[in-house]
Amino acid sequence: MKKILTSAALLFAAALAFISCGDKEPVTPGYGISVPDLVLDFDKSVIQASGSDAVTFRAFYKGQDVSASSTLFLVEGGIYTQMSSMTFSATKEGSYTFQVGHGTSKSDVVKVSAISKDIPQAPADSKPQSTDFVHRTFFNQHTGAGCPNCPFMTYLLKKTLTGDVKDKVVLASLRNYSGEAGFASVQNPGGGWPFLHIDYNESYLYNAGEAGLKALIERRTSSPAKVGISAAPVYYEGGQIVLTVAVKAAVTDEYNVGVWLMQDGYKKTQTVDNGRLSLLGPEGFTDDYHYHNNCVRVAESKYLGSHVGYPLGRIEAGKTKEWRFVFNVNLGTEEYSYQDHWWEGQNDGINLADLHFAAFVT
């Protein structure tokens, strides 16, 4: 095994975004949260295939804990096997799918991965008495190489995210325009491309100006952060990345956590609207636009029909909870086969130095 390059590991610990739903209604459509009457809650999505490490499930019907009167099922190939309890452990590696039933209702399915690799410990808390964290904002850039207007958003971000401003933003590039395989399936909530979604709450136009975007960043990061995040990732030869994310609360609340695996240096010829090249400033359309960074390859965060992250539950102020994640990048299994288009091994294809994460809390 190996720790992913030190500089990248430091980036993981620093690249934190608290996504606040706040008291305001989102001003952009398509957030997509769907909370059914019956919800299956779980405390781990990764366990060791040791037979002793276990995930515990709970069932909630319209907000009430109904675990004692619900039935948990293991779902394999359309076959439902009733479980004898609301816990599960495994001795065989693989991906396991579960669903709970209560009365006539069924929950959404959730997946749990059982692995044989060691699960890293979360980084030690260097300031155990502190709940003072840096507040960053999460930029989701919905884009694609075939989008002729997308370079104009890239130019705006390139101009804006410099110096101290850059340190206040975590940027994720969601390549969902068309014609590009092997990227995370995260829906564009806007009406077109490019679309910049900020903290799952508001948007910004590519031609609205640098000053306005800087003011927005300042506004969104000026309040104290409600949580701090740290992460410990390990890469195992054979194509598996395992990481543990720790979330420490400054404010007592209910939290979810997600992690997106991103790639720098992805090369794809970028289309541009030649009639509007003046929007790209004096340098114009250079070869740099054919190289794309922060491209989200895998999004480990889908729960309740949207990418809100997995349920950490209630965290008291000053306390910490953890969640485990696994990324199988070239194992060739059915679940991860879409990734085979981009991962060819660190020697002949993508280098580990080009991979990094965005960890976020909602």
Short mmCIF file of N, CA, C and O in Angstrom, two decimals, residues 141-245:
data_model
loop_
_atom_site.label_atom_id
_atom_site.label_comp_id
_atom_site.label_asym_id
_atom_site.label_seq_id
_atom_site.Cartn_x
_atom_site.Cartn_y
_atom_site.Cartn_z
N GLN A 141 -18.69 23.05 -11.19
CA GLN A 141 -18.64 23.58 -12.55
C GLN A 141 -19.16 22.50 -13.51
O GLN A 141 -18.47 21.53 -13.82
N HIS A 142 -20.39 22.65 -13.97
CA HIS A 142 -20.97 21.71 -14.92
C HIS A 142 -20.51 22.11 -16.33
O HIS A 142 -20.81 23.22 -16.79
N THR A 143 -19.82 21.20 -17.00
CA THR A 143 -19.09 21.59 -18.21
C THR A 143 -18.89 20.40 -19.13
O THR A 143 -19.38 19.29 -18.88
N GLY A 144 -18.15 20.60 -20.21
CA GLY A 144 -17.82 19.53 -21.14
C GLY A 144 -17.02 20.06 -22.31
O GLY A 144 -17.11 21.24 -22.66
N ALA A 145 -16.24 19.18 -22.93
CA ALA A 145 -15.38 19.59 -24.04
C ALA A 145 -16.18 20.01 -25.26
O ALA A 145 -15.73 20.82 -26.06
N GLY A 146 -17.37 19.46 -25.43
CA GLY A 146 -18.19 19.80 -26.59
C GLY A 146 -19.04 21.04 -26.41
O GLY A 146 -19.80 21.41 -27.31
N CYS A 147 -18.92 21.70 -25.27
CA CYS A 147 -19.73 22.88 -24.96
C CYS A 147 -19.01 24.14 -25.41
O CYS A 147 -17.98 24.51 -24.82
N PRO A 148 -19.50 24.85 -26.42
CA PRO A 148 -18.76 26.00 -26.97
C PRO A 148 -18.69 27.21 -26.05
O PRO A 148 -17.80 28.05 -26.19
N ASN A 149 -19.61 27.31 -25.08
CA ASN A 149 -19.57 28.44 -24.15
C ASN A 149 -18.81 28.13 -22.86
O ASN A 149 -18.53 29.04 -22.07
N CYS A 150 -18.46 26.87 -22.65
CA CYS A 150 -17.83 26.48 -21.39
C CYS A 150 -16.44 27.10 -21.17
O CYS A 150 -16.07 27.37 -20.01
N PRO A 151 -15.64 27.35 -22.20
CA PRO A 151 -14.37 28.02 -21.94
C PRO A 151 -14.52 29.39 -21.28
O PRO A 151 -13.61 29.84 -20.57
N PHE A 152 -15.65 30.04 -21.47
CA PHE A 152 -15.84 31.37 -20.88
C PHE A 152 -16.00 31.26 -19.36
O PHE A 152 -15.55 32.13 -18.61
N MET A 153 -16.65 30.18 -18.89
CA MET A 153 -16.73 29.95 -17.45
C MET A 153 -15.36 29.56 -16.90
O MET A 153 -14.95 30.02 -15.82
N THR A 154 -14.62 28.74 -17.65
CA THR A 154 -13.26 28.37 -17.23
C THR A 154 -12.39 29.61 -17.09
O THR A 154 -11.61 29.74 -16.14
N TYR A 155 -12.52 30.54 -18.03
CA TYR A 155 -11.74 31.78 -17.98
C TYR A 155 -12.11 32.60 -16.75
O TYR A 155 -11.23 33.14 -16.06
N LEU A 156 -13.40 32.71 -16.47
CA LEU A 156 -13.84 33.46 -15.29
C LEU A 156 -13.26 32.85 -14.01
O LEU A 156 -12.76 33.57 -13.14
N LEU A 157 -13.30 31.53 -13.91
CA LEU A 157 -12.78 30.87 -12.72
C LEU A 157 -11.27 31.03 -12.62
O LEU A 157 -10.72 31.23 -11.53
N LYS A 158 -10.60 30.96 -13.78
CA LYS A 158 -9.14 31.12 -13.79
C LYS A 158 -8.73 32.51 -13.31
O LYS A 158 -7.77 32.67 -12.55
N LYS A 159 -9.47 33.52 -13.72
CA LYS A 159 -9.18 34.89 -13.29
C LYS A 159 -9.51 35.11 -11.82
O LYS A 159 -8.80 35.83 -11.11
N THR A 160 -10.59 34.49 -11.37
CA THR A 160 -11.10 34.77 -10.02
C THR A 160 -10.34 34.00 -8.95
O THR A 160 -10.02 34.56 -7.89
N LEU A 161 -10.06 32.73 -9.20
CA LEU A 161 -9.50 31.87 -8.16
C LEU A 161 -7.99 31.96 -8.13
O LEU A 161 -7.25 31.05 -8.52
N THR A 162 -7.52 33.09 -7.65
CA THR A 162 -6.08 33.35 -7.50
C THR A 162 -5.83 33.88 -6.09
O THR A 162 -6.74 34.38 -5.41
N GLY A 163 -4.59 33.78 -5.65
CA GLY A 163 -4.20 34.34 -4.36
C GLY A 163 -5.04 33.82 -3.21
O GLY A 163 -5.38 32.64 -3.14
N ASP A 164 -5.41 34.72 -2.31
CA ASP A 164 -6.18 34.34 -1.13
C ASP A 164 -7.57 33.83 -1.49
O ASP A 164 -8.14 33.02 -0.76
N VAL A 165 -8.12 34.31 -2.59
CA VAL A 165 -9.47 33.88 -2.99
C VAL A 165 -9.48 32.39 -3.30
O VAL A 165 -10.42 31.66 -2.95
N LYS A 166 -8.44 31.90 -3.95
CA LYS A 166 -8.37 30.48 -4.33
C LYS A 166 -8.48 29.58 -3.11
O LYS A 166 -9.10 28.51 -3.17
N ASP A 167 -7.89 29.98 -1.99
CA ASP A 167 -7.89 29.16 -0.78
C ASP A 167 -9.27 29.09 -0.13
O ASP A 167 -9.47 28.29 0.78
N LYS A 168 -10.21 29.89 -0.58
CA LYS A 168 -11.54 29.89 0.00
C LYS A 168 -12.53 29.03 -0.78
O LYS A 168 -13.71 28.96 -0.42
N VAL A 169 -12.05 28.38 -1.85
CA VAL A 169 -12.95 27.66 -2.76
C VAL A 169 -12.42 26.24 -3.00
O VAL A 169 -11.22 26.04 -3.16
N VAL A 170 -13.34 25.28 -3.02
CA VAL A 170 -13.05 23.94 -3.53
C VAL A 170 -13.80 23.80 -4.84
O VAL A 170 -15.03 23.92 -4.88
N LEU A 171 -13.07 23.57 -5.93
CA LEU A 171 -13.66 23.51 -7.27
C LEU A 171 -13.73 22.08 -7.75
O LEU A 171 -12.73 21.35 -7.73
N ALA A 172 -14.91 21.66 -8.18
CA ALA A 172 -15.11 20.34 -8.78
C ALA A 172 -15.72 20.52 -10.16
O ALA A 172 -16.72 21.23 -10.32
N SER A 173 -15.12 19.88 -11.16
CA SER A 173 -15.57 19.99 -12.54
C SER A 173 -16.37 18.75 -12.90
O SER A 173 -15.84 17.64 -12.94
N LEU A 174 -17.66 18.94 -13.14
CA LEU A 174 -18.57 17.84 -13.47
C LEU A 174 -18.78 17.81 -14.99
O LEU A 174 -19.44 18.67 -15.56
N ARG A 175 -18.21 16.79 -15.62
CA ARG A 175 -18.17 16.73 -17.08
C ARG A 175 -19.40 15.95 -17.57
O ARG A 175 -19.34 14.75 -17.85
N ASN A 176 -20.52 16.65 -17.66
CA ASN A 176 -21.79 15.99 -17.97
C ASN A 176 -22.49 16.63 -19.17
O ASN A 176 -23.71 16.48 -19.33
N TYR A 177 -21.73 17.35 -20.02
CA TYR A 177 -22.36 17.99 -21.18
C TYR A 177 -22.82 16.94 -22.18
O TYR A 177 -24.00 16.79 -22.45
N SER A 178 -21.92 16.16 -22.75
CA SER A 178 -22.23 15.03 -23.62
C SER A 178 -20.93 14.50 -24.20
O SER A 178 -19.94 15.23 -24.31
N GLY A 179 -20.93 13.23 -24.54
CA GLY A 179 -19.84 12.66 -25.31
C GLY A 179 -18.57 12.36 -24.56
O GLY A 179 -17.55 12.08 -25.18
N GLU A 180 -18.58 12.39 -23.22
CA GLU A 180 -17.39 12.07 -22.44
C GLU A 180 -17.72 10.97 -21.43
O GLU A 180 -18.52 11.18 -20.53
N ALA A 181 -17.11 9.80 -21.62
CA ALA A 181 -17.39 8.65 -20.76
C ALA A 181 -16.44 8.62 -19.57
O ALA A 181 -15.38 9.23 -19.59
N GLY A 182 -16.86 7.87 -18.55
CA GLY A 182 -15.98 7.62 -17.43
C GLY A 182 -15.98 8.67 -16.35
O GLY A 182 -15.08 8.70 -15.52
N PHE A 183 -16.99 9.54 -16.34
CA PHE A 183 -17.06 10.57 -15.31
C PHE A 183 -18.27 10.33 -14.41
O PHE A 183 -19.22 9.64 -14.80
N ALA A 184 -18.24 10.90 -13.23
CA ALA A 184 -19.33 10.71 -12.28
C ALA A 184 -20.64 11.24 -12.84
O ALA A 184 -20.69 12.27 -13.51
N SER A 185 -21.70 10.52 -12.55
CA SER A 185 -23.03 10.91 -13.01
C SER A 185 -23.69 11.80 -11.96
O SER A 185 -24.41 11.34 -11.08
N VAL A 186 -23.39 13.08 -12.05
CA VAL A 186 -24.01 14.09 -11.18
C VAL A 186 -24.80 15.03 -12.08
O VAL A 186 -24.23 15.68 -12.95
N GLN A 187 -26.07 15.10 -11.86
CA GLN A 187 -26.96 15.85 -12.75
C GLN A 187 -26.70 17.34 -12.70
O GLN A 187 -26.44 17.91 -11.64
N ASN A 188 -26.79 17.98 -13.87
CA ASN A 188 -26.74 19.44 -13.95
C ASN A 188 -28.10 19.99 -13.55
O ASN A 188 -29.09 19.74 -14.24
N PRO A 189 -28.18 20.75 -12.44
CA PRO A 189 -29.48 21.27 -12.01
C PRO A 189 -29.92 22.52 -12.76
O PRO A 189 -31.03 23.02 -12.53
N GLY A 190 -29.06 23.06 -13.61
CA GLY A 190 -29.40 24.27 -14.35
C GLY A 190 -30.09 23.96 -15.68
O GLY A 190 -30.31 22.82 -16.05
N GLY A 191 -30.38 25.00 -16.41
CA GLY A 191 -31.06 24.84 -17.69
C GLY A 191 -30.13 24.72 -18.87
O GLY A 191 -30.59 24.58 -20.01
N GLY A 192 -28.83 24.79 -18.66
CA GLY A 192 -27.89 24.70 -19.77
C GLY A 192 -26.46 24.68 -19.27
O GLY A 192 -26.21 24.63 -18.07
N TRP A 193 -25.54 24.73 -20.21
CA TRP A 193 -24.11 24.69 -19.90
C TRP A 193 -23.44 25.96 -20.46
O TRP A 193 -23.88 26.43 -21.53
N PRO A 194 -22.42 26.48 -19.81
CA PRO A 194 -21.91 26.08 -18.50
C PRO A 194 -22.86 26.49 -17.38
O PRO A 194 -23.63 27.43 -17.53
N PHE A 195 -22.76 25.77 -16.27
CA PHE A 195 -23.57 26.09 -15.10
C PHE A 195 -22.68 25.97 -13.87
O PHE A 195 -22.06 24.93 -13.66
N LEU A 196 -22.60 27.02 -13.08
CA LEU A 196 -21.81 27.02 -11.86
C LEU A 196 -22.76 26.97 -10.67
O LEU A 196 -23.49 27.92 -10.40
N HIS A 197 -22.75 25.83 -9.97
CA HIS A 197 -23.61 25.62 -8.81
C HIS A 197 -22.75 25.82 -7.56
O HIS A 197 -21.70 25.19 -7.43
N ILE A 198 -23.19 26.65 -6.65
CA ILE A 198 -22.38 27.05 -5.51
C ILE A 198 -23.05 26.62 -4.22
O ILE A 198 -24.18 27.05 -3.93
N ASP A 199 -22.38 25.75 -3.47
CA ASP A 199 -22.90 25.24 -2.20
C ASP A 199 -24.31 24.67 -2.34
O ASP A 199 -25.12 24.76 -1.41
N TYR A 200 -24.61 24.08 -3.48
CA TYR A 200 -25.94 23.49 -3.74
C TYR A 200 -27.05 24.51 -3.49
O TYR A 200 -28.19 24.13 -3.19
N ASN A 201 -26.74 25.78 -3.61
CA ASN A 201 -27.69 26.79 -3.15
C ASN A 201 -27.95 27.90 -4.15
O ASN A 201 -29.07 28.41 -4.24
N GLU A 202 -26.93 28.32 -4.90
CA GLU A 202 -27.12 29.39 -5.86
C GLU A 202 -26.18 29.21 -7.04
O GLU A 202 -25.31 28.33 -7.03
N SER A 203 -26.34 30.04 -8.06
CA SER A 203 -25.54 29.90 -9.28
C SER A 203 -24.94 31.25 -9.65
O SER A 203 -25.26 32.28 -9.06
N TYR A 204 -24.05 31.19 -10.67
CA TYR A 204 -23.41 32.42 -11.14
C TYR A 204 -23.15 32.28 -12.64
O TYR A 204 -22.69 31.23 -13.11
N LEU A 205 -23.44 33.35 -13.40
CA LEU A 205 -23.28 33.33 -14.85
C LEU A 205 -21.84 33.61 -15.26
O LEU A 205 -21.14 34.39 -14.61
N TYR A 206 -21.42 32.99 -16.36
CA TYR A 206 -20.03 33.15 -16.80
C TYR A 206 -19.71 34.57 -17.25
O TYR A 206 -18.55 34.98 -17.27
N ASN A 207 -20.72 35.35 -17.62
CA ASN A 207 -20.48 36.72 -18.09
C ASN A 207 -20.90 37.76 -17.06
O ASN A 207 -21.06 38.93 -17.39
N ALA A 208 -21.05 37.34 -15.78
CA ALA A 208 -21.50 38.27 -14.74
C ALA A 208 -20.36 39.03 -14.08
O ALA A 208 -20.61 39.93 -13.28
N GLY A 209 -19.11 38.67 -14.38
CA GLY A 209 -18.00 39.48 -13.90
C GLY A 209 -17.25 38.90 -12.72
O GLY A 209 -17.81 38.24 -11.85
N GLU A 210 -15.95 39.19 -12.71
CA GLU A 210 -15.05 38.69 -11.68
C GLU A 210 -15.33 39.31 -10.32
O GLU A 210 -15.30 38.62 -9.29
N ALA A 211 -15.62 40.60 -10.29
CA ALA A 211 -15.83 41.29 -9.01
C ALA A 211 -17.03 40.71 -8.27
O ALA A 211 -16.98 40.49 -7.05
N GLY A 212 -18.10 40.43 -9.00
CA GLY A 212 -19.29 39.87 -8.37
C GLY A 212 -19.04 38.48 -7.81
O GLY A 212 -19.55 38.13 -6.75
N LEU A 213 -18.25 37.68 -8.52
CA LEU A 213 -17.96 36.33 -8.05
C LEU A 213 -17.08 36.37 -6.80
O LEU A 213 -17.28 35.60 -5.85
N LYS A 214 -16.12 37.29 -6.77
CA LYS A 214 -15.29 37.43 -5.57
C LYS A 214 -16.14 37.86 -4.37
O LYS A 214 -15.93 37.39 -3.25
N ALA A 215 -17.09 38.75 -4.61
CA ALA A 215 -17.96 39.20 -3.53
C ALA A 215 -18.83 38.04 -3.03
O ALA A 215 -19.08 37.91 -1.81
N LEU A 216 -19.29 37.20 -3.94
CA LEU A 216 -20.08 36.03 -3.56
C LEU A 216 -19.26 35.08 -2.70
O LEU A 216 -19.74 34.56 -1.68
N ILE A 217 -18.02 34.84 -3.09
CA ILE A 217 -17.13 33.96 -2.33
C ILE A 217 -16.93 34.50 -0.92
O ILE A 217 -16.99 33.77 0.07
N GLU A 218 -16.70 35.80 -0.83
CA GLU A 218 -16.49 36.43 0.48
C GLU A 218 -17.74 36.28 1.34
O GLU A 218 -17.66 35.98 2.54
N ARG A 219 -18.89 36.49 0.73
CA ARG A 219 -20.15 36.38 1.48
C ARG A 219 -20.37 34.96 2.00
O ARG A 219 -20.78 34.75 3.14
N ARG A 220 -20.08 33.97 1.17
CA ARG A 220 -20.38 32.59 1.54
C ARG A 220 -19.38 32.02 2.53
O ARG A 220 -19.66 31.01 3.19
N THR A 221 -18.20 32.62 2.64
CA THR A 221 -17.19 32.08 3.54
C THR A 221 -16.95 32.94 4.77
O THR A 221 -16.08 32.63 5.58
N SER A 222 -17.69 34.02 4.91
CA SER A 222 -17.44 34.96 6.01
C SER A 222 -17.98 34.45 7.34
O SER A 222 -17.51 34.87 8.40
N SER A 223 -18.94 33.54 7.31
CA SER A 223 -19.49 33.00 8.56
C SER A 223 -18.60 31.87 9.08
O SER A 223 -17.88 31.23 8.31
N PRO A 224 -18.63 31.61 10.38
CA PRO A 224 -17.81 30.51 10.93
C PRO A 224 -18.23 29.16 10.34
O PRO A 224 -19.42 28.92 10.11
N ALA A 225 -17.26 28.30 10.10
CA ALA A 225 -17.56 26.96 9.60
C ALA A 225 -18.20 26.14 10.71
O ALA A 225 -17.79 26.19 11.87
N LYS A 226 -19.23 25.36 10.36
CA LYS A 226 -19.92 24.54 11.36
C LYS A 226 -19.19 23.23 11.63
O LYS A 226 -19.46 22.57 12.64
N VAL A 227 -18.31 22.83 10.71
CA VAL A 227 -17.56 21.59 10.90
C VAL A 227 -16.14 21.75 10.38
O VAL A 227 -15.84 22.65 9.59
N GLY A 228 -15.27 20.85 10.85
CA GLY A 228 -13.95 20.69 10.26
C GLY A 228 -13.83 19.27 9.73
O GLY A 228 -14.48 18.35 10.25
N ILE A 229 -13.05 19.09 8.68
CA ILE A 229 -12.93 17.78 8.03
C ILE A 229 -11.45 17.43 7.87
O ILE A 229 -10.63 18.27 7.51
N SER A 230 -11.12 16.16 8.12
CA SER A 230 -9.79 15.66 7.79
C SER A 230 -9.95 14.29 7.13
O SER A 230 -10.97 13.62 7.31
N ALA A 231 -8.94 13.89 6.34
CA ALA A 231 -9.06 12.64 5.60
C ALA A 231 -7.72 11.93 5.52
O ALA A 231 -6.67 12.57 5.42
N ALA A 232 -7.77 10.60 5.56
CA ALA A 232 -6.57 9.77 5.45
C ALA A 232 -6.78 8.78 4.30
O ALA A 232 -7.48 7.79 4.47
N PRO A 233 -6.18 9.03 3.12
CA PRO A 233 -6.34 8.12 1.99
C PRO A 233 -5.12 7.21 1.81
O PRO A 233 -3.99 7.61 2.04
N VAL A 234 -5.38 5.97 1.38
CA VAL A 234 -4.33 5.02 1.06
C VAL A 234 -4.66 4.35 -0.27
O VAL A 234 -5.82 3.98 -0.51
N TYR A 235 -3.64 4.23 -1.14
CA TYR A 235 -3.80 3.52 -2.41
C TYR A 235 -3.16 2.14 -2.29
O TYR A 235 -2.02 2.01 -1.85
N TYR A 236 -3.90 1.12 -2.71
CA TYR A 236 -3.39 -0.25 -2.72
C TYR A 236 -3.16 -0.70 -4.16
O TYR A 236 -4.03 -0.49 -5.02
N GLU A 237 -2.01 -1.31 -4.42
CA GLU A 237 -1.72 -1.84 -5.74
C GLU A 237 -2.84 -2.78 -6.16
O GLU A 237 -3.31 -3.61 -5.38
N GLY A 238 -3.26 -2.65 -7.39
CA GLY A 238 -4.40 -3.40 -7.87
C GLY A 238 -5.59 -2.51 -8.11
O GLY A 238 -6.58 -2.93 -8.72
N GLY A 239 -5.49 -1.27 -7.63
CA GLY A 239 -6.50 -0.30 -8.02
C GLY A 239 -7.55 0.03 -7.00
O GLY A 239 -8.68 0.35 -7.36
N GLN A 240 -7.24 -0.02 -5.72
CA GLN A 240 -8.22 0.32 -4.71
C GLN A 240 -7.70 1.45 -3.83
O GLN A 240 -6.57 1.40 -3.35
N ILE A 241 -8.52 2.46 -3.66
CA ILE A 241 -8.21 3.58 -2.77
C ILE A 241 -9.19 3.53 -1.60
O ILE A 241 -10.41 3.47 -1.80
N VAL A 242 -8.65 3.52 -0.40
CA VAL A 242 -9.47 3.48 0.81
C VAL A 242 -9.15 4.72 1.63
O VAL A 242 -7.98 5.08 1.78
N LEU A 243 -10.17 5.36 2.14
CA LEU A 243 -9.92 6.52 2.99
C LEU A 243 -10.94 6.61 4.10
O LEU A 243 -12.07 6.12 3.98
N THR A 244 -10.51 7.22 5.19
CA THR A 244 -11.38 7.51 6.32
C THR A 244 -11.46 9.01 6.48
O THR A 244 -10.44 9.70 6.49
N VAL A 245 -12.68 9.51 6.56
CA VAL A 245 -12.92 10.94 6.73
C VAL A 245 -13.47 11.18 8.12
O VAL A 245 -14.41 10.49 8.56
#
